[in-house]
Amino acid sequence: MAEFNNTNLADFSGVWVFCEQRQGELQPTVLELISEARKLADDMGVEVCGLLLGGKGVGEKMAKELGAYGADKVIVCEDDKLETFTTDAYAKVICDTVMDRKPEIMLIAATNIGRDLGPRCAARLHTGLTADCTHLDVDVEKYVSFLKESSTLPQAQLDALNREDRNLKMTRPAFGGHLMATIICPRFRPQMATVRPGVLKKGEYNEAKANAVVVENIAANLTDADIKTKVTEIVKEAKEMVDLTGAEVIVSVGRGISKDVEGGINLAKQLADELGGIVAGSRAAVDAGWLTADHQVGQTGKTVRPRLYIALGISGAIQHKAGMQDSECIVAVNKADAAPIFECADYGICGDLFKVVPLMIDAIKEAKASK
Amino acid sequence: MKVIVCVKQVPDTSGKVAVNPDGTLNRASMATIINPDDKNAVEAALTLKDNTGCEVVVVTMGPPPAEGMLRELIAMGADRGVLVSGREFGGSDTFATSQILAAAIKKIGLEADDIVLCGRQAIDGDTAQVGSQIAEKLDIPQISYAADIKVEGTKVTVKRMLEDGHMTIETQTPCLVTCIKELNEPRYMSVGGIFDCYKKPVDVYDYNTLKDDPLIEVDTIGLKGSPTNIFKSFTPPQKGVGRMLEGADKNTCAELAAELLKKHII
C-alpha cells in the first residue's frame, strides 16, 4: 500500500457508507444513509459504495438490499473475527480499506457502535469527523434552500456563499436544538460524519438496482494480536421504562386522566409504543400515586429534551414547563383551551384526550405506513 | 495502578441557554459545571481508589479558571490535578483536543496497569469523540458506554451498553473506558476534602511542557490543527406561540401526523 496522503484531495472519490450489522441483522438506519449517499453522489457525479463487515454470509444476505436503496457497489469483508463488533478489528479493516481506495465521503450511523468506531477511524486516518449530523449537503443551492427553511440567517449571508463549493456541509444540533452548526472538513479526506438514526429519509426499494449491485469481497487480514478486547457476552434487553433523560419520544400524562387513570395510562402507553417512546407524568400524576417518582418531568423531577414531547391532560404549570419546554417538538392535548401548556406547544389540540389519543394513534400509524 | 480521568468544564445547559446574535453560544453569561458524564468517570475512579488504594489524577484542558473544577474534584477525593492550558491549544476540535490530551496523559505517565477514564460525551458539544480519539493516539484499547467496570489486577471487565442491550467486554490495562450516568451516583465533596483541596498539587501543562511530544505539532493542535471547521452556525427559527389545530377529530389528528412526518419526527 502506498503511503496514505489524505491532503491530496483530488485522489479521493466516491461516497461510502459503513453498513452496520449486528449478529447478522442490518441496522435499519443504514438504508437511510445509503439513500442519502445516493443523493449526495448524484450531485457530485460519483459512485455510492457500501462497506459491509461481518461474519460469513453477510454479503449474500445484505448486498442486494443495499443496492436496492442506492449502492452501486458493496465491498464485503467476511471473517470470523468480524462476526461480533470489536472496535479494534472493525477500525483496522475500515482504515486499511479507506487508505487503499480513498473515498471522498464516509458516512456512519450515529449508533452506540458508530459513535465508538467513527472517532477511532478518523483519528487514525487523520481526518475530521462530525458527530450526530441531521442534515448533509454538497450542492450549495440545496444547502441554501435548507438554510432558508431552517435558519434565521439573513439572505445576504446566503447569497454570499460560493456556489462552486464542493465540500460536504454537515449540519448538527447542539444544546438540544438551541443552536445548529454546519461543519466542514476542507483540508482532509475522507470527510466523515456520523448521522443520527431516523432523521434522513429512506428512499424507494429499486429491484433493478438490487440486481445490478456489484459485490467485491476483500480479505480481512486480521490476527489475534490486532484485537485487544474480548466480547464474552451479548445480551438483548427490553427498553428501560424510565430512562427519561435519554428518551427520544415522551408521552406524558397529568391530572386530565383522573376520570379513568388506568385507561389514560394505557392510552399513553399505546401512543408511546407507536412512536418508540416512553411514558412519563406531571407532578400531579406522581403525587396522586398513578406513576412512580422516576417518571416525573419538571423542576422537581427530570429535565427532558426529547425530539417529541406529547402532553396529555397536563395544564402546564411553570414547574412542569421548566422540565420540558426545550423539547424539539411539543404536542399538547387538553380540554381547557386556556391551559398554559398551549403557550409552549408547537401543536395544540383542544379536546378530550380519551377521544383524541385513539385517533392520534391511528393517524400516526397511517402516516408511518405512507413513508 | 493509577486512574487518569479526563474532565471538562462546560456551560450549564439546564438553565437558560444564551445565544449571541451571530449564532454562537454566549458562554460568558452561563454558569459552568463539571460535565455530568465526567463526574461519573471521576466517581468510578474514586470507587477503584476506595477498593485498591490506587492514585486518581484528574486532567482537564481549558482556560486557567478550570483549576477551580480540578480543586472540586480533589475535594471529592482525587489525589492531584493537571490543567492543560495554553493559547496554542485554543480552537481545537475533537481531533486536536485528543492529540493534546493524549500528550498530557503521556506526560503524566501511562503505566502498564493504568486506566484512563472519560465521560461518554460533553453536554456542550455532544460529540462523544474525544475518548475514542485519545485511545487511538495512545494506541490502547477502548471500551465506550460503560455501565459497569470491574478491575482485577490488569484485567478490566466492562458492561458496555448498546441501544438494544449490552455486551460484556474484557480487556487488559492500559485501556480507556468512557462512562455513562448509569454507572454510578457521584459522591459529594467531603468536608475534609474541601479543607485539604488546596494542599494537593495541580500542575499546569502549557505548550512548552508538551511541545516535545510528537503529537504536538503546529498542524495537529489548536484551530490550525483541527481538521473540522465551523462553516455556519445559526439558530433555528423562533418557536412561535405554537399553533392550535382546528377541532379534535380524525382530520385534526391526520393533520398533526402529517406535520410530524414533515418534520421527520415520526
XYZ file of C-alpha atoms in Angstrom:
637
model
C 0.000 0.000 0.000
C 1.396 3.391 -0.994
C 1.711 5.920 1.774
C -1.643 7.424 2.666
C -1.771 11.081 1.740
C -5.101 12.484 2.822
C -4.390 16.057 1.785
C -4.214 15.406 -1.938
C -7.942 15.939 -2.281
C -8.127 15.103 -5.971
C -7.142 11.474 -5.281
C -10.387 10.877 -3.391
C -13.673 9.931 -4.986
C -16.990 8.327 -4.089
C -19.435 8.320 -1.222
C -19.074 5.435 1.218
C -21.427 4.148 3.857
C -20.365 1.904 6.715
C -23.119 -0.725 6.732
C -23.535 -1.623 10.379
C -24.955 -5.049 11.145
C -25.312 -6.754 14.472
C -25.320 -10.561 14.671
C -26.243 -10.782 11.018
C -29.019 -8.177 11.107
C -28.512 -4.995 9.084
C -29.270 -1.918 11.201
C -32.320 -0.288 9.548
C -30.753 3.190 9.699
C -28.097 2.037 7.206
C -30.713 2.196 4.445
C -31.356 5.840 5.337
C -27.642 6.505 4.974
C -27.439 4.663 1.655
C -30.398 6.688 0.326
C -28.764 9.935 1.453
C -25.410 8.879 0.000
C -27.174 8.290 -3.329
C -28.421 11.884 -3.379
C -25.023 13.299 -2.495
C -23.279 11.085 -5.035
C -25.707 12.139 -7.777
C -24.953 15.797 -7.021
C -21.254 15.030 -7.312
C -21.414 12.586 -10.215
C -19.704 9.762 -8.308
C -20.464 6.237 -7.048
C -22.037 5.038 -3.805
C -20.213 2.205 -2.115
C -21.303 0.267 0.952
C -18.665 -1.179 3.247
C -20.043 -4.277 4.917
C -18.134 -6.131 7.621
C -19.305 -9.237 9.408
C -19.233 -12.988 9.759
C -19.727 -15.492 6.923
C -22.779 -14.859 4.784
C -23.474 -11.176 5.466
C -22.703 -10.211 1.867
C -25.083 -12.773 0.442
C -27.750 -11.660 2.908
C -27.464 -7.867 2.631
C -25.693 -6.663 -0.511
C -28.797 -6.733 -2.711
C -30.824 -4.697 -0.261
C -28.050 -2.130 -0.061
C -28.064 -1.988 -3.850
C -31.811 -1.521 -3.936
C -31.567 1.680 -1.915
C -28.733 3.180 -3.927
C -25.395 1.421 -3.511
C -23.614 0.903 -6.840
C -21.166 -1.365 -5.158
C -20.713 -3.179 -1.875
C -17.297 -4.074 -0.544
C -17.791 -7.124 1.652
C -15.327 -8.306 4.243
C -16.370 -11.566 5.880
C -14.286 -13.063 8.641
C -14.940 -14.955 11.860
C -13.146 -12.164 13.685
C -15.736 -9.681 12.387
C -18.803 -11.641 13.412
C -19.119 -9.668 16.640
C -18.218 -6.000 16.679
C -14.914 -5.032 18.250
C -13.504 -1.540 17.831
C -10.035 -2.889 17.077
C -10.984 -5.311 14.310
C -13.507 -3.047 12.613
C -11.309 0.048 12.798
C -8.398 -1.837 11.250
C -10.361 -3.198 8.304
C -12.117 0.121 7.673
C -8.959 2.227 7.877
C -6.930 -0.173 5.712
C -9.668 -0.167 3.067
C -10.133 3.607 3.147
C -6.385 4.168 2.795
C -6.327 1.813 -0.145
C -9.442 3.050 -2.008
C -9.701 6.698 -0.943
C -13.366 7.645 -0.731
C -14.242 11.321 -0.623
C -17.032 10.959 1.935
C -17.668 8.328 4.598
C -20.984 8.112 6.457
C -21.519 6.077 9.630
C -24.752 5.695 11.592
C -24.571 7.503 14.938
C -25.443 4.397 16.936
C -23.583 3.379 20.090
C -21.338 1.342 17.816
C -20.891 4.015 15.131
C -20.037 6.647 17.677
C -17.378 4.355 19.149
C -15.900 3.314 15.831
C -16.063 6.589 13.851
C -13.785 8.655 16.084
C -11.212 5.878 16.299
C -11.061 5.653 12.483
C -10.985 9.430 11.964
C -8.124 9.766 14.439
C -6.147 7.054 12.636
C -6.857 8.482 9.191
C -6.021 11.996 10.387
C -9.243 13.495 9.145
C -12.264 15.276 10.589
C -15.424 13.645 11.879
C -18.675 15.468 12.557
C -20.874 13.810 15.172
C -24.570 13.049 15.045
C -25.449 15.018 11.900
C -29.073 15.644 10.987
C -28.580 17.212 7.559
C -25.994 16.844 4.787
C -25.372 18.797 1.596
C -22.736 19.060 -1.086
C -24.674 21.183 -3.566
C -24.712 24.816 -2.431
C -28.144 25.655 -3.886
C -29.662 22.809 -1.895
C -27.817 23.981 1.207
C -29.182 27.490 0.697
C -32.756 26.225 0.445
C -32.195 24.234 3.617
C -30.935 27.339 5.421
C -33.871 29.374 4.164
C -36.253 26.961 5.820
C -34.299 26.060 8.911
C -32.338 29.143 9.938
C -32.766 32.806 10.667
C -29.656 33.758 8.669
C -30.141 36.890 6.552
C -30.452 36.477 2.790
C -27.219 38.410 2.202
C -25.253 35.714 4.008
C -26.869 33.040 1.874
C -26.152 34.983 -1.324
C -22.508 35.324 -0.327
C -21.909 31.565 -0.315
C -19.554 30.301 -3.005
C -21.693 28.330 -5.473
C -18.691 26.242 -6.590
C -18.016 24.895 -3.100
C -17.982 21.078 -3.165
C -17.240 20.413 0.477
C -19.645 18.258 2.412
C -21.655 20.569 4.631
C -22.546 18.630 7.757
C -25.228 20.176 9.949
C -25.904 19.129 13.517
C -27.792 20.450 16.518
C -26.070 21.470 19.723
C -27.635 22.234 23.085
C -30.802 20.324 22.401
C -31.500 22.189 19.195
C -30.946 25.708 20.558
C -28.086 26.099 18.165
C -27.319 24.499 14.819
C -23.844 24.274 13.365
C -22.703 23.373 9.866
C -19.255 21.808 9.963
C -16.840 21.294 7.074
C -13.622 19.366 6.698
C -11.952 21.268 3.853
C -8.338 20.071 4.034
C -8.541 16.335 4.611
C -10.281 13.323 3.106
C -12.411 11.414 3.582
C -14.945 13.842 5.026
C -16.528 11.768 7.767
C -19.865 12.110 9.522
C -21.887 10.056 11.946
C -25.574 10.523 11.179
C -28.415 10.469 13.697
C -30.651 7.443 13.090
C -34.202 8.094 11.984
C -33.680 11.598 10.615
C -32.728 11.128 6.976
C -35.283 9.595 4.688
C -35.055 6.093 3.317
C -35.678 6.012 -0.453
C -37.690 3.566 -2.535
C -36.702 -0.072 -2.993
C -35.477 -0.469 -6.561
C -35.466 -4.060 -7.831
C -33.310 -3.301 -10.889
C -30.689 -1.593 -8.739
C -30.779 -4.536 -6.337
C -29.884 -6.897 -9.173
C -27.244 -4.584 -10.616
C -25.228 -4.124 -7.437
C -21.559 -5.028 -7.772
C -20.164 -7.086 -4.915
C -16.472 -7.199 -4.187
C -15.104 -9.448 -1.482
C -11.961 -8.432 0.324
C -9.818 -10.210 2.905
C -9.693 -9.003 6.491
C -6.010 -9.641 7.210
C -6.647 -9.730 10.932
C -4.580 -11.544 13.514
C -5.447 -12.252 17.146
C -2.881 -9.649 18.184
C -4.874 -6.948 16.381
C -7.835 -7.356 18.710
C -7.199 -6.342 22.291
C -10.743 -6.655 23.597
C -12.793 -9.797 24.011
C -16.582 -9.873 23.946
C -17.668 -12.557 26.395
C -21.422 -11.977 26.347
C -24.092 -10.223 24.277
C -27.445 -9.583 25.930
C -30.565 -8.194 24.320
C -32.788 -6.269 26.702
C -36.214 -4.739 26.589
C -36.189 -0.954 26.742
C -35.903 0.558 30.169
C -39.203 2.136 31.103
C -37.967 5.166 32.900
C -34.824 6.460 31.211
C -36.498 9.826 30.673
C -33.429 11.942 30.013
C -32.236 9.770 27.159
C -35.659 9.258 25.586
C -36.334 10.455 22.039
C -40.088 10.476 22.471
C -42.009 11.035 25.699
C -45.754 10.792 26.206
C -46.613 12.476 29.482
C -49.866 12.346 31.442
C -51.325 14.718 34.028
C -54.414 15.387 36.073
C -56.533 15.064 32.940
C -56.521 11.261 33.186
C -58.192 11.315 36.628
C -61.583 10.058 35.466
C -60.003 6.784 34.255
C -56.416 6.531 35.446
C -55.741 3.032 34.176
C -57.340 3.748 30.815
C -55.419 7.018 30.469
C -52.054 5.457 31.210
C -52.882 2.619 28.876
C -53.635 5.042 26.040
C -50.403 6.904 26.730
C -48.500 3.609 26.577
C -50.095 2.658 23.275
C -49.204 6.038 21.815
C -45.666 5.808 23.203
C -45.224 2.299 21.781
C -46.344 3.503 18.373
C -43.708 6.253 18.489
C -40.943 4.171 20.075
C -41.145 6.306 23.182
C -41.832 6.038 26.883
C -44.465 7.237 29.319
C -43.853 9.971 31.872
C -46.022 12.161 34.061
C -46.505 15.532 35.670
C -46.057 16.152 39.373
C -49.809 15.811 39.829
C -49.750 12.331 38.324
C -46.862 11.273 40.533
C -48.214 12.871 43.718
C -51.505 11.054 43.134
C -49.588 7.794 43.011
C -50.527 6.993 39.415
C -46.877 6.763 38.379
C -43.680 6.268 40.382
C -41.404 9.243 41.072
C -38.843 8.284 38.442
C -41.452 9.131 35.797
C -41.774 12.753 36.857
C -40.935 15.560 34.446
C -40.450 19.071 35.817
C -38.405 21.227 38.099
C -38.575 18.701 40.922
C -38.395 15.772 38.544
C -36.335 15.300 35.420
C -35.456 17.849 32.759
C -36.046 16.291 29.378
C -35.303 17.328 25.823
C -36.764 14.637 23.609
C -37.390 15.123 19.932
C -41.110 14.820 20.604
C -42.955 15.530 23.848
C -46.675 14.832 23.975
C -48.503 16.293 26.982
C -51.853 14.653 27.661
C -54.146 16.344 30.154
C -51.333 18.437 31.609
C -52.240 22.047 32.374
C -48.644 23.255 32.119
C -47.629 24.730 35.451
C -44.370 26.670 35.328
C -42.586 23.929 37.238
C -43.634 21.376 34.632
C -42.675 23.587 31.695
C -39.222 24.094 33.208
C -38.632 20.398 32.715
C -39.807 20.019 29.133
C -40.019 23.316 27.250
C -36.726 22.705 25.456
C -38.076 19.613 23.737
C -37.638 19.836 19.970
C -41.361 19.451 19.287
C -44.191 19.682 21.782
C -47.739 18.462 21.225
C -50.386 19.209 23.845
C -53.884 17.796 24.251
C -56.072 19.470 26.875
C -59.761 20.093 27.415
C -59.254 23.708 28.538
C -58.350 25.985 25.658
C -56.679 28.429 28.071
C -54.319 25.815 29.557
C -50.812 27.333 29.802
C -49.301 24.215 28.211
C -50.525 25.531 24.842
C -48.205 28.539 25.216
C -45.130 26.373 24.733
C -46.676 23.738 22.463
C -45.848 23.584 18.761
C -49.187 21.927 18.147
C -52.200 22.125 20.396
C -55.415 20.153 20.256
C -58.251 21.312 22.472
C -60.283 18.222 23.292
C -60.832 15.181 25.488
C -57.676 13.094 25.481
C -59.673 9.877 25.801
C -61.256 10.645 22.417
C -58.268 12.305 20.745
C -55.484 9.824 21.588
C -57.014 6.774 19.846
C -57.484 8.915 16.713
C -53.925 10.131 17.055
C -52.589 6.571 17.233
C -54.470 5.671 14.046
C -53.282 8.794 12.247
C -49.648 8.149 13.189
C -49.916 4.532 12.042
C -51.257 5.728 8.710
C -48.633 8.427 8.330
C -45.848 5.953 9.045
C -47.270 3.494 6.552
C -47.244 6.209 3.888
C -43.499 6.888 4.352
C -2.028 1.382 39.463
C -3.406 4.817 38.823
C -6.531 6.081 37.160
C -6.328 9.181 34.962
C -9.703 10.853 34.466
C -10.289 13.376 31.655
C -12.826 16.012 32.627
C -14.280 19.112 31.011
C -15.832 22.269 32.348
C -18.985 23.052 30.387
C -21.708 25.703 30.372
C -24.704 24.650 32.433
C -27.363 23.996 29.853
C -30.028 23.015 32.349
C -30.646 26.732 32.831
C -31.372 29.162 30.030
C -29.132 28.769 27.008
C -27.939 32.176 25.832
C -27.136 32.646 22.166
C -25.275 35.621 20.662
C -26.800 37.435 17.678
C -24.158 35.835 15.424
C -25.393 32.381 16.345
C -22.553 31.397 18.672
C -23.062 30.422 22.278
C -22.845 33.210 24.837
C -20.641 31.261 27.246
C -19.844 34.297 29.390
C -23.443 34.620 30.522
C -23.787 30.991 31.571
C -22.637 29.292 34.750
C -20.096 26.495 34.332
C -20.343 22.998 35.759
C -18.360 19.785 35.637
C -19.601 17.842 32.642
C -22.106 15.333 34.075
C -20.743 12.163 32.419
C -17.231 13.162 33.532
C -18.430 13.225 37.119
C -19.496 9.598 36.712
C -15.993 8.849 35.410
C -14.469 10.520 38.483
C -16.774 8.549 40.765
C -15.733 5.317 39.029
C -12.095 6.229 39.639
C -12.748 7.067 43.280
C -14.562 3.750 43.762
C -11.465 1.990 42.410
C -9.381 4.057 44.810
C -11.626 3.022 47.721
C -11.124 -0.632 46.796
C -7.474 -0.710 45.763
C -5.863 2.433 47.100
C -4.841 3.478 43.583
C -3.938 7.069 42.737
C -6.539 9.224 40.944
C -5.335 12.013 38.662
C -7.853 14.401 37.105
C -6.833 16.187 33.917
C -8.615 18.911 32.002
C -7.904 21.155 29.067
C -9.294 24.626 29.434
C -8.675 28.206 30.488
C -6.958 28.907 33.857
C -10.241 29.188 35.839
C -10.814 25.463 35.151
C -8.397 24.910 38.042
C -11.372 25.553 40.347
C -13.105 22.494 38.917
C -9.995 20.369 39.495
C -9.941 21.554 43.130
C -13.567 20.473 43.483
C -12.681 17.025 42.150
C -9.758 16.837 44.581
C -12.236 17.700 47.342
C -14.280 14.718 46.157
C -11.223 12.524 46.627
C -8.871 12.835 43.642
C -5.175 12.951 44.555
C -3.955 15.561 42.114
C -4.891 17.556 39.066
C -3.357 18.552 35.756
C -4.567 21.665 33.956
C -3.640 21.720 30.269
C -3.840 25.333 29.259
C -2.359 27.498 26.577
C -3.470 29.768 23.812
C -1.822 27.424 21.274
C -4.461 24.866 22.245
C -7.460 27.173 21.691
C -9.958 26.426 18.940
C -9.174 22.707 18.926
C -11.786 20.343 17.512
C -12.088 16.790 18.851
C -9.129 15.564 16.777
C -6.786 18.311 18.005
C -8.104 18.035 21.568
C -7.324 14.330 21.640
C -3.783 14.986 20.386
C -3.195 17.381 23.276
C -4.862 15.275 25.978
C -3.025 12.148 24.798
C 0.259 14.060 25.020
C -0.694 15.238 28.521
C -1.509 11.665 29.602
C 1.879 10.524 28.277
C 3.495 13.311 30.280
C 1.650 12.226 33.443
C 2.926 8.759 32.583
C 0.769 5.842 31.472
C 1.988 2.658 33.163
C 1.125 -0.922 32.260
C -1.541 -1.220 34.968
C -3.134 2.216 34.499
C -6.631 3.058 33.308
C -7.857 6.212 31.565
C -11.493 7.166 32.163
C -13.563 9.741 30.269
C -17.204 10.739 30.327
C -19.070 9.453 27.303
C -19.737 12.934 25.958
C -19.784 16.598 26.966
C -23.094 18.425 27.059
C -21.782 21.431 25.116
C -20.652 19.568 22.025
C -22.362 16.179 22.425
C -19.801 14.562 20.132
C -18.629 11.585 22.244
C -15.472 11.560 20.112
C -12.597 12.678 22.306
C -12.408 9.498 24.405
C -12.060 7.155 21.428
C -9.618 9.514 19.772
C -7.390 9.692 22.857
C -7.345 5.882 22.959
C -6.224 5.795 19.319
C -3.474 8.341 19.934
C -2.246 6.344 22.935
C -2.588 3.099 20.973
C -4.568 1.442 23.770
C -7.890 -0.425 23.628
C -11.096 1.490 24.311
C -14.460 0.452 25.693
C -17.219 3.048 25.473
C -20.663 3.428 27.100
C -19.615 1.671 30.313
C -22.419 0.925 32.776
C -20.228 -1.256 34.993
C -16.453 -1.574 35.409
C -14.600 -4.338 37.248
C -10.844 -4.395 37.651
C -8.942 -7.477 38.799
C -5.205 -6.951 38.509
C -4.633 -5.993 34.890
C -7.929 -7.450 33.686
C -10.711 -4.938 33.082
C -14.288 -6.146 32.527
C -16.896 -3.678 31.315
C -20.637 -3.834 30.762
C -20.937 -1.861 27.537
C -24.406 -0.537 26.748
C -25.990 -0.811 23.316
C -29.355 0.602 22.229
C -30.927 -2.834 22.451
C -28.985 -4.434 25.262
C -25.394 -4.756 26.337
C -22.120 -6.579 25.801
C -19.653 -7.762 28.374
C -16.161 -6.896 27.203
C -12.803 -7.853 28.702
C -9.508 -6.175 28.079
C -6.126 -5.588 29.694
C -4.648 -2.423 31.117
C -3.637 0.095 29.988
C -7.007 0.883 28.451
C -9.525 3.707 28.119
C -13.149 3.449 29.214
C -15.894 6.033 28.623
C -18.559 6.277 31.316
C -22.307 6.909 31.275
C -24.591 8.102 34.040
C -25.977 4.608 34.709
C -22.537 3.642 36.010
C -22.886 5.216 39.449
C -24.126 8.098 41.576
C -21.292 10.624 42.009
C -20.399 11.423 45.620
C -20.274 14.896 47.085
C -17.166 16.731 48.177
C -16.236 15.812 51.742
C -15.656 18.440 54.403
C -12.105 17.202 54.932
C -11.618 17.137 51.178
C -12.686 20.751 50.829
C -10.371 21.673 53.672
C -7.393 19.965 52.016
C -8.042 20.520 48.345
C -5.639 23.448 48.034
C -2.862 21.454 49.718
C -2.759 18.921 46.917
C -0.913 19.631 43.668
C -2.449 20.930 40.439
C 0.227 21.026 37.739
C -0.183 23.294 34.762
C 0.936 21.915 31.399
C 1.342 24.583 28.746
C 2.601 24.367 25.188
C 6.224 24.277 26.343
C 5.544 21.367 28.703
C 4.152 19.244 25.870
C 5.867 20.551 22.745
C 8.469 17.779 22.529
C 5.807 15.108 22.169
C 5.421 14.061 18.517
C 1.649 14.506 18.890
C 2.126 18.248 19.381
C 2.761 19.951 16.035
C 1.580 23.262 14.639
C -0.658 21.390 12.238
C -2.114 18.938 14.754
C -3.290 21.212 17.569
C -5.414 24.315 18.046
C -7.544 25.911 15.384
C -4.902 25.366 12.685
C -4.538 21.710 13.531
C -8.250 20.981 13.559
C -9.492 19.067 10.519
C -13.028 20.357 11.018
C -14.153 23.980 10.974
C -17.455 25.621 11.727
C -18.798 26.775 8.381
C -22.005 28.386 9.663
C -23.749 28.404 12.976
C -27.280 29.561 13.333
C -30.379 29.459 15.467
C -33.455 27.645 14.243
C -36.431 29.931 13.555
C -38.069 31.065 16.784
C -40.624 28.738 18.195
C -43.887 30.643 17.829
C -46.531 30.596 20.494
C -47.468 27.408 18.741
C -50.409 26.513 16.668
C -53.814 25.361 17.818
C -55.102 22.762 15.393
C -58.767 23.127 14.433
C -61.132 20.654 16.027
C -60.329 17.438 17.856
C -61.401 14.804 15.371
C -59.905 12.405 12.855
C -58.855 15.172 10.472
C -57.141 17.087 13.259
C -55.063 14.053 14.142
C -54.243 13.383 10.494
C -53.036 16.977 10.162
C -50.871 16.564 13.251
C -49.390 13.302 11.968
C -48.627 14.941 8.614
C -46.805 17.805 10.357
C -44.741 15.389 12.470
C -43.909 13.384 9.380
C -42.844 16.518 7.515
C -40.510 17.433 10.347
C -39.039 13.893 10.403
C -40.212 13.444 13.969
C -42.076 10.241 13.178
